[in-house]
Short mmCIF file of C-alpha atoms in Angstrom, two decimals:
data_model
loop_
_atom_site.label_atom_id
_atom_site.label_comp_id
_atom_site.label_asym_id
_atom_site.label_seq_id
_atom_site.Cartn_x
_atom_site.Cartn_y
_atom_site.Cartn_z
CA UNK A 111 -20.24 3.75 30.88
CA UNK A 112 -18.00 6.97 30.54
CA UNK A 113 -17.61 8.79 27.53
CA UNK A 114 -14.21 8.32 27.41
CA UNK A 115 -14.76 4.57 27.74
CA UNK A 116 -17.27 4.50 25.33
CA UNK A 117 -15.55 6.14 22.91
CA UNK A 118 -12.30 3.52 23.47
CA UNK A 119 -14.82 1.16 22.19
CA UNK A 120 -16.10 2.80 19.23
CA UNK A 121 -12.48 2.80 18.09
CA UNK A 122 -12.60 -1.36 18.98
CA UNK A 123 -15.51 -1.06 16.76
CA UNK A 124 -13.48 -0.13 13.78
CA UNK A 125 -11.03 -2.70 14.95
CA UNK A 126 -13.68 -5.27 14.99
CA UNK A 127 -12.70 -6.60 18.47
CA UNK A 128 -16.19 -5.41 19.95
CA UNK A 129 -17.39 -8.49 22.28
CA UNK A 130 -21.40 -8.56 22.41
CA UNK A 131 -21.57 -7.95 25.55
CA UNK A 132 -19.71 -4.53 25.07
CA UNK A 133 -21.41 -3.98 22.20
CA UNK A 134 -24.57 -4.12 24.02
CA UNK A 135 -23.21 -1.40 26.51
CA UNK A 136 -22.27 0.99 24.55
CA UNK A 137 -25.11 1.11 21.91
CA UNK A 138 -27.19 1.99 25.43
CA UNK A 139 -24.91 4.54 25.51
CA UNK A 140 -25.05 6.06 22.25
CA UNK A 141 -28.69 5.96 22.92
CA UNK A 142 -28.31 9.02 25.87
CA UNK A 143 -25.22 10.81 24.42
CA UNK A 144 -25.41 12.78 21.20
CA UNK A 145 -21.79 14.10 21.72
CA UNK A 146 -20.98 10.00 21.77
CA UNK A 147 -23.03 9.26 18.82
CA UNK A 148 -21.32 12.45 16.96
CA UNK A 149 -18.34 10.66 17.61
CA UNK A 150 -19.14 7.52 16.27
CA UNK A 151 -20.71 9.16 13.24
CA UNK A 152 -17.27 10.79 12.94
CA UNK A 153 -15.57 7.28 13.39
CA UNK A 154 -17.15 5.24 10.72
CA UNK A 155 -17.18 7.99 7.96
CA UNK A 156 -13.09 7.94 8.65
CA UNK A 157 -13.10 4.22 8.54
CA UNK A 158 -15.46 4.36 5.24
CA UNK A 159 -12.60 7.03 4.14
CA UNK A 160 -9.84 4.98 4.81
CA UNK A 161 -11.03 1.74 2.71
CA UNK A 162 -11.55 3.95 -0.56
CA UNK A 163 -8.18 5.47 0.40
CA UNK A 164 -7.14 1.74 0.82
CA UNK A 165 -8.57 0.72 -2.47
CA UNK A 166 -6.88 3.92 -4.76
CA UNK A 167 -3.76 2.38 -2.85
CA UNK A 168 -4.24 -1.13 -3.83
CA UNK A 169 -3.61 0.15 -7.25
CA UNK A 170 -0.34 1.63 -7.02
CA UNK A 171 2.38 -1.03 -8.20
CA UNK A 172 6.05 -1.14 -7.33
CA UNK A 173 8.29 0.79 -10.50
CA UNK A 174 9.77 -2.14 -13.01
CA UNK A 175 12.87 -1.00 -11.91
CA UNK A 176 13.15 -2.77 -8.60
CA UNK A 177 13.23 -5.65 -10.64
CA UNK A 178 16.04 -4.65 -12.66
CA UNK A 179 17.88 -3.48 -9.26
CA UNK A 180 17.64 -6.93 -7.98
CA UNK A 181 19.17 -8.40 -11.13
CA UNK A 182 15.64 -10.27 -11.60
CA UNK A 183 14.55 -8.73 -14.65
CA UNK A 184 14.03 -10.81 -18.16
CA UNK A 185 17.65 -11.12 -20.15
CA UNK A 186 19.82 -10.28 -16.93
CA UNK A 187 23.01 -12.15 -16.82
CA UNK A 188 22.70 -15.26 -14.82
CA UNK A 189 25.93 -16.32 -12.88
CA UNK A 190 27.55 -19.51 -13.78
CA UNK A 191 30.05 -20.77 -11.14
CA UNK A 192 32.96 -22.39 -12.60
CA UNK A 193 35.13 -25.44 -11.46
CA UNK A 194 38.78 -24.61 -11.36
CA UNK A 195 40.51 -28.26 -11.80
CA UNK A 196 43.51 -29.02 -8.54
CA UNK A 197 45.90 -29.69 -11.55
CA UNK A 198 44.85 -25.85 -13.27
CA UNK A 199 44.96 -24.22 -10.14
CA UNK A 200 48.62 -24.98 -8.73
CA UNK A 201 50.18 -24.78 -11.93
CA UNK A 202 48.49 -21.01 -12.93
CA UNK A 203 48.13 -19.82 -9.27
CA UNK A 204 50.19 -16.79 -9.70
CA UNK A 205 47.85 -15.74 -12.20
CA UNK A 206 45.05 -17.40 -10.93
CA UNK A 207 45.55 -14.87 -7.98
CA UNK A 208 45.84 -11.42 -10.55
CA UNK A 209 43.03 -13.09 -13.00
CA UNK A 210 40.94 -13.51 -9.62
CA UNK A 211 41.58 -10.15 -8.29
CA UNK A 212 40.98 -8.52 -11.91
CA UNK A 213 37.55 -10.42 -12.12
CA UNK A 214 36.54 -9.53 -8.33
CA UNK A 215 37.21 -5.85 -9.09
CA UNK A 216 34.99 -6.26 -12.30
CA UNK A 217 32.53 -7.56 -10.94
CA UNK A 218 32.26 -5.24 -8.10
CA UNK A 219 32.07 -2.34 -10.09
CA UNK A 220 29.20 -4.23 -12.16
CA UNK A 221 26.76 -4.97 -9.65
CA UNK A 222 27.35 -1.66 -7.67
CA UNK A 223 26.01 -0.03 -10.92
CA UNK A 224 22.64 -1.28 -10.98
CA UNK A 225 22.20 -1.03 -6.69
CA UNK A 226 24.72 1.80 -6.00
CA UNK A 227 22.57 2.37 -2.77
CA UNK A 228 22.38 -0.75 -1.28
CA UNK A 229 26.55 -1.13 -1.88
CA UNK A 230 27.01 2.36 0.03
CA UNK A 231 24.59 1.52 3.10
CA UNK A 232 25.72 0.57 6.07
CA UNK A 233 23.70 -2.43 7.84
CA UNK A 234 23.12 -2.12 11.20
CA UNK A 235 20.08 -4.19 10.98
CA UNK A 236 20.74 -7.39 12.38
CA UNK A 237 18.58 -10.06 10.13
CA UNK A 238 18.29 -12.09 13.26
CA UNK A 239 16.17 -9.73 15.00
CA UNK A 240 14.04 -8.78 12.09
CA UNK A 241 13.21 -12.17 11.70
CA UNK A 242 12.83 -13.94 14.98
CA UNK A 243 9.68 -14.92 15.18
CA UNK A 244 9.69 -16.40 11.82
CA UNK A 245 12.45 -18.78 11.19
CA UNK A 246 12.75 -22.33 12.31
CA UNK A 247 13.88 -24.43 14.30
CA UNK A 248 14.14 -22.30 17.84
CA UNK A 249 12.10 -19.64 17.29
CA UNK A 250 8.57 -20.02 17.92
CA UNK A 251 6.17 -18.77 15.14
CA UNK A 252 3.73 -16.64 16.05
CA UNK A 253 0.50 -17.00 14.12
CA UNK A 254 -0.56 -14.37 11.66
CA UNK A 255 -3.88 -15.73 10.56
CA UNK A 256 -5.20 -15.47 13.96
CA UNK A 257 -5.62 -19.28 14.30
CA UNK B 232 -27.27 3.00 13.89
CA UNK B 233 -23.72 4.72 14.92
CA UNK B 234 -22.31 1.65 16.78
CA UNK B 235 -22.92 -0.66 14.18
CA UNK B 236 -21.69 0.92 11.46
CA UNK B 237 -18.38 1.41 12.98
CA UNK B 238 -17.67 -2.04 13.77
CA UNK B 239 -16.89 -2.56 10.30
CA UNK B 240 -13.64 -4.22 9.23
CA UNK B 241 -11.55 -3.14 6.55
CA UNK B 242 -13.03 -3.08 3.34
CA UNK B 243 -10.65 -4.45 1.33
CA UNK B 244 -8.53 -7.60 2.18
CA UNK B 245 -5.73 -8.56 0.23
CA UNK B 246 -5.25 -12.16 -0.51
CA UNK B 247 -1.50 -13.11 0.41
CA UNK B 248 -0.19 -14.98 -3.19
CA UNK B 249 0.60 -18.14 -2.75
CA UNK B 250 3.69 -19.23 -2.69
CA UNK B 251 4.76 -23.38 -2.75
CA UNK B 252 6.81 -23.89 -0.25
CA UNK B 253 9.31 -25.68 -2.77
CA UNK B 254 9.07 -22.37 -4.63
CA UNK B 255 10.69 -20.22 -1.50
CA UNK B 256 12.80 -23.08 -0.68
CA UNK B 257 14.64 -22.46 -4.16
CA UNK B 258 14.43 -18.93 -3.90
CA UNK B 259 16.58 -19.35 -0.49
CA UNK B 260 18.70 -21.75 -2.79
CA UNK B 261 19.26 -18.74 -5.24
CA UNK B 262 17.40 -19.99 -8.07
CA UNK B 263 17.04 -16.55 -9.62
CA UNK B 264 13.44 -17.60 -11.33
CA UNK B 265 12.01 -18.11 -7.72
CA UNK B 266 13.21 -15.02 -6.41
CA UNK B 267 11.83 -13.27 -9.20
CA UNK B 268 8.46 -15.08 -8.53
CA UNK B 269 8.83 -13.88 -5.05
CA UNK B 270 9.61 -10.31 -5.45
CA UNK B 271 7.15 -10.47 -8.13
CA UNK B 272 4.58 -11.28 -5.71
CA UNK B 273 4.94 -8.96 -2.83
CA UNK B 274 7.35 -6.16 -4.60
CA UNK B 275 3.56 -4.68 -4.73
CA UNK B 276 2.73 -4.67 -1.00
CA UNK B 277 6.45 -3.79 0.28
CA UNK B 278 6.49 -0.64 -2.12
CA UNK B 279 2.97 0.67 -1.07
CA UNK B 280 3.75 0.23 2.17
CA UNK B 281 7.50 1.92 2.36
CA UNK B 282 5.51 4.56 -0.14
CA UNK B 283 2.49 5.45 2.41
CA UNK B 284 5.13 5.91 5.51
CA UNK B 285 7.78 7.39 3.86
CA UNK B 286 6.31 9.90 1.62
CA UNK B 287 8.64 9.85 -0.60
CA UNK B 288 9.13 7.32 -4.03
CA UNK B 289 12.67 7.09 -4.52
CA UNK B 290 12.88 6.70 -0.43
CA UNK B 291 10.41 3.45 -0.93
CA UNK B 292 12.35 1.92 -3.59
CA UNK B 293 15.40 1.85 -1.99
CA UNK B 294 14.12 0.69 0.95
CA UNK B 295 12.53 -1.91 -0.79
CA UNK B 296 15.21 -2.90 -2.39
CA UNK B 297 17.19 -3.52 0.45
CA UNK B 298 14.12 -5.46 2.33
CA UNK B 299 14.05 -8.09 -0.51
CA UNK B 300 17.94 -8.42 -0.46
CA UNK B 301 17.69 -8.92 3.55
CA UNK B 302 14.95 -11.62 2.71
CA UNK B 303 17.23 -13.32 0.63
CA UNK B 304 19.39 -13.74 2.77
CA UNK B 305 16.96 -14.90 5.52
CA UNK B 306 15.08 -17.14 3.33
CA UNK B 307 16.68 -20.42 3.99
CA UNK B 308 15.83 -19.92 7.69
CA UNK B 309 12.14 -18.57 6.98
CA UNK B 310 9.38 -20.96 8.57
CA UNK B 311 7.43 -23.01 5.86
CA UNK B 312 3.77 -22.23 5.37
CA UNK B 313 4.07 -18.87 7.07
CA UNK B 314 2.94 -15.83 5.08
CA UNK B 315 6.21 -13.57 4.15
CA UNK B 316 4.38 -10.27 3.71
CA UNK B 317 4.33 -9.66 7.56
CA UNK B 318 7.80 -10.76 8.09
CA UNK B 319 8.77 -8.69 4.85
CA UNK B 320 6.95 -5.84 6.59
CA UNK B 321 8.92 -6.10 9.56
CA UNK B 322 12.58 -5.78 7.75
CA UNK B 323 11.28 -2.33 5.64
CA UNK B 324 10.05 -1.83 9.12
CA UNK B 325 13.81 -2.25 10.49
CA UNK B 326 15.18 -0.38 7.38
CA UNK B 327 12.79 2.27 7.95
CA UNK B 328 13.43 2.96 11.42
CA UNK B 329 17.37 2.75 10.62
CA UNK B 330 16.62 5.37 7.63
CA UNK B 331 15.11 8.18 10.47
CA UNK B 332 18.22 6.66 12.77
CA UNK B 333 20.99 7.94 10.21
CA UNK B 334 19.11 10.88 8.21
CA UNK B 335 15.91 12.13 10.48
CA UNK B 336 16.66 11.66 13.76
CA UNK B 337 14.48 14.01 14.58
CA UNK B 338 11.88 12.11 13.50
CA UNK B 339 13.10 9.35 15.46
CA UNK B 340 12.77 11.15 18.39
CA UNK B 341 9.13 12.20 17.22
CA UNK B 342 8.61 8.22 17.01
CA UNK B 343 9.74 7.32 20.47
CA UNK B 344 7.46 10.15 22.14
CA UNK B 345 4.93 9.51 19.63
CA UNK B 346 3.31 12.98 20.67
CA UNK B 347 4.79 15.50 18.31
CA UNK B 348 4.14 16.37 14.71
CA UNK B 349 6.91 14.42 12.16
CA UNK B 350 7.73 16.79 9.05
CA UNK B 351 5.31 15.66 6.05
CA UNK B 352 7.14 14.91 3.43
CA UNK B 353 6.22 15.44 -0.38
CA UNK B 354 3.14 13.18 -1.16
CA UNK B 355 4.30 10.97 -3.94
CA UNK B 356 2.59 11.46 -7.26
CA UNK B 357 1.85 8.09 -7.44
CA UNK B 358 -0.76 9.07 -4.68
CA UNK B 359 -1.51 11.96 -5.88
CA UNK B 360 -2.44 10.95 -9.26
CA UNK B 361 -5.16 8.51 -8.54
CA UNK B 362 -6.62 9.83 -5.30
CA UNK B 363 -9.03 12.28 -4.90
CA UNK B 364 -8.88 12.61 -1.01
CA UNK B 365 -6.06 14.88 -0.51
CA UNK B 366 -6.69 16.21 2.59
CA UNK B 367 -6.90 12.58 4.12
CA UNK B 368 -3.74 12.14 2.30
CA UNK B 369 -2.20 15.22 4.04
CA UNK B 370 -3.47 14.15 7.57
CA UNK B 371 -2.11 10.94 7.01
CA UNK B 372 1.17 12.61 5.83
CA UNK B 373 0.99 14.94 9.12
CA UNK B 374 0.56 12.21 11.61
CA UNK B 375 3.96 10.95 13.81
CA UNK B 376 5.36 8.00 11.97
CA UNK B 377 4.44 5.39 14.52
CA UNK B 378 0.71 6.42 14.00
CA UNK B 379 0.99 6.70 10.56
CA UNK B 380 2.68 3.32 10.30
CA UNK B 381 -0.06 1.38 12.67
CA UNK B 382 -2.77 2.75 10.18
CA UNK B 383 -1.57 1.97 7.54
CA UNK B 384 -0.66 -1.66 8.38
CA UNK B 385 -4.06 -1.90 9.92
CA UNK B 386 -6.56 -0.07 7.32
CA UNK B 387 -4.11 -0.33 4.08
CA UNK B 388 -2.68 -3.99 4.86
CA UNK B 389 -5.59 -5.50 6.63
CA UNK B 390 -3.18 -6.42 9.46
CA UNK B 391 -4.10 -7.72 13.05
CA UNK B 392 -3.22 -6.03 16.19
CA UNK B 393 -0.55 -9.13 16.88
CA UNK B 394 1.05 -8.85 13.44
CA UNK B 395 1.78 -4.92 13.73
CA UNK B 396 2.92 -5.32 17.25
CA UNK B 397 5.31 -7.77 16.09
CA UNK B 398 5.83 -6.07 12.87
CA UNK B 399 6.84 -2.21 14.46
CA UNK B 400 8.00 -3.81 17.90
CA UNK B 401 6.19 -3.06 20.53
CA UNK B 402 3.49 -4.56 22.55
CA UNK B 403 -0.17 -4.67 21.44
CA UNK B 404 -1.31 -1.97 23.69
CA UNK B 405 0.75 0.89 22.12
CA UNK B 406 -0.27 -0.76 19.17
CA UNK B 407 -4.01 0.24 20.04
CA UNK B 408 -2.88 3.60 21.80
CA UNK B 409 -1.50 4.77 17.92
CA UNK B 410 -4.36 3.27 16.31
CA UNK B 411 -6.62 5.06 18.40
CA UNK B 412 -4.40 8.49 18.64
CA UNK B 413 -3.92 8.20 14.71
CA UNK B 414 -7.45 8.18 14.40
CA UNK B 415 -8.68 10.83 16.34
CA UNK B 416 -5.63 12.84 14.88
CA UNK B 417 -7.32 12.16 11.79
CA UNK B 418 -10.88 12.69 12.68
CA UNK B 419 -9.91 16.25 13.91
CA UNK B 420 -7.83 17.66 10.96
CA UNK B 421 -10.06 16.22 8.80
CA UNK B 422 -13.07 17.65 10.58
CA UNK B 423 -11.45 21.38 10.96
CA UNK B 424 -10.50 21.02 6.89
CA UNK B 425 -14.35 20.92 6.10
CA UNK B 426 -14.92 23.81 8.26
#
């Protein structure tokens, strides 16, 4: 085994996706090359780093305020669609129309104030692509518990 | 022994919260209680991730913001009994990558030749108030998004090589080739830090 290949699998090591076998190989490895075994001392004190690191960032929480940008905060207004009657609606369309218009424009400028970005961003993103692997019914799901 | 301390796995895994399938499938009805209990129970997970590749807080809210109004509008088609966080992960990813696309594209280019340096931005003080490892925190800051992002899916997230392929888009060799880059990117900043 080569350094370089040796040290490929230390880094598998980390990963956990170290087969026996390999395992095998490159602890006879470690066993002849102190630069090697520097390097895998190096390895797992970074890996031991990165789980505290990982565990000060497991305690970070997302600000109550993306909550209240969603409109999913306690005592935001709920929506309530409401029925216009056939009868109503030809007899008041005219003003049906303005009223409409006058509500739309309302209500536009209310829920851009709460998400002012999210009205002003473009969306190039196409939600079909972000999501293809996980939707039914044509897309096949890929498994992300490894079974 | 060397070789058997590094095959360690991640230290700490985080439990995906369970969700009832009936309590998505109103969520993708609207029901404005389930998507509350939704955002509630990933709003965590999306925001520390946005907040570990992007630096920067308001940056992460935003972009999770707009990652739990995509899923909204996904949710009806979203496959029952699958976990959301990866496929929540993988639209900030998309809103991430459309962020550098529009205001760094500089960056972007960084990301594609995933060789050079990306600016660091300001370390949030979220971070900085409960950590003590700063210099990791810098390195980590330092390193070209791509690397940064496979790291942090993999030792922040507890994600498999097939979920971040799938999550950042590309196939699960590059996936290894940043893991392994990030690292050693690491390893040597943080190694010339203690000198």
């Amino acid at each position: 085994m080569t350094c370089e290949s040796a040290r490929e699998q230390i880094q598998n090591a980390v990963d956990g996706r170290l087969a026996p076998a390999e395992t095998e190989a490159l602890v006879l490895h470690l066993h002849g090359c102190a630069s090697c075994r520097a390097y895998s001392s190096a390895m797992a004190e970074l890996d031991r780093a990165l789980s505290d690191e990982a565990s000060r960032d497991a305690q970070i929480t997302a600000p109550p305020e993306l909550m209240a940008r969603l409109g999913l905060e306690d005592g935001a207004p709920v929506l309530v669609p409401v029925r216009v009657q056939p009868s109503v609606w030809r007899r008041w369309l005219p003003a049906g129309i303005a009223a409409a218009g006058l509500v739309v424009a309302i209500g536009i400028g209310y829920f851009q104030k709460p998400a002012p970005e999210v009205a002003s961003v473009e969306a190039p993103l196409s939600d079909a692509e972000a999501i293809h692997l996980w939707i039914d019914p044509e897309a096949e799901l890929v498994s992300w518990t490894g079974e | 022994m060397a070789g058997g301390s590094t095959a360690s796995m991640p230290a700490r895994v985080e439990p995906s919260p369970a969700l009832a399938p009936a309590a998505i499938r109103q969520a993708a009805a609207g029901d404005r209680q389930a998507r509350g209990a939704f955002v509630r129970a990933y709003q965590d997970r999306v925001y520390r991730l946005l907040l570990r590749w992007t630096n920067e807080r308001e940056l992460a809210l935003d972009l999770a913001q707009e990652t739990f109004l995509k899923a909204f509008g996904a949710l009806d088609r979203f496959r029952e009994g699958a976990d959301p966080a990866p496929w929540l992960f993988q639209i900030a990813h998309r809103l991430f990558l459309d962020h550098l696309r529009r205001f760094r594209p500089e960056s972007l280019e960084a990301y594609r030749e995933a060789g050079a340096l990306a600016e660091p931005g300001a370390l949030d003080q979220a971070i900085e108030g409960i950590a003590e490892s700063e210099d990791l925190q810098a390195a980590l800051a330092r390193l070209p998004e791509p690397w940064r992002e496979a790291l942090v899916l993999r030792h922040f997230h507890d994600q498999p090589y097939e979920a971040i392929a799938e999550i950042l888009g590309v196939p699960i060799g590059t996936v290894k080739t940043w893991l392994h880059r990030g690292r050693d990117r690491l390893r040597q900043e943080l190694e010339g830090s203690a000198r």
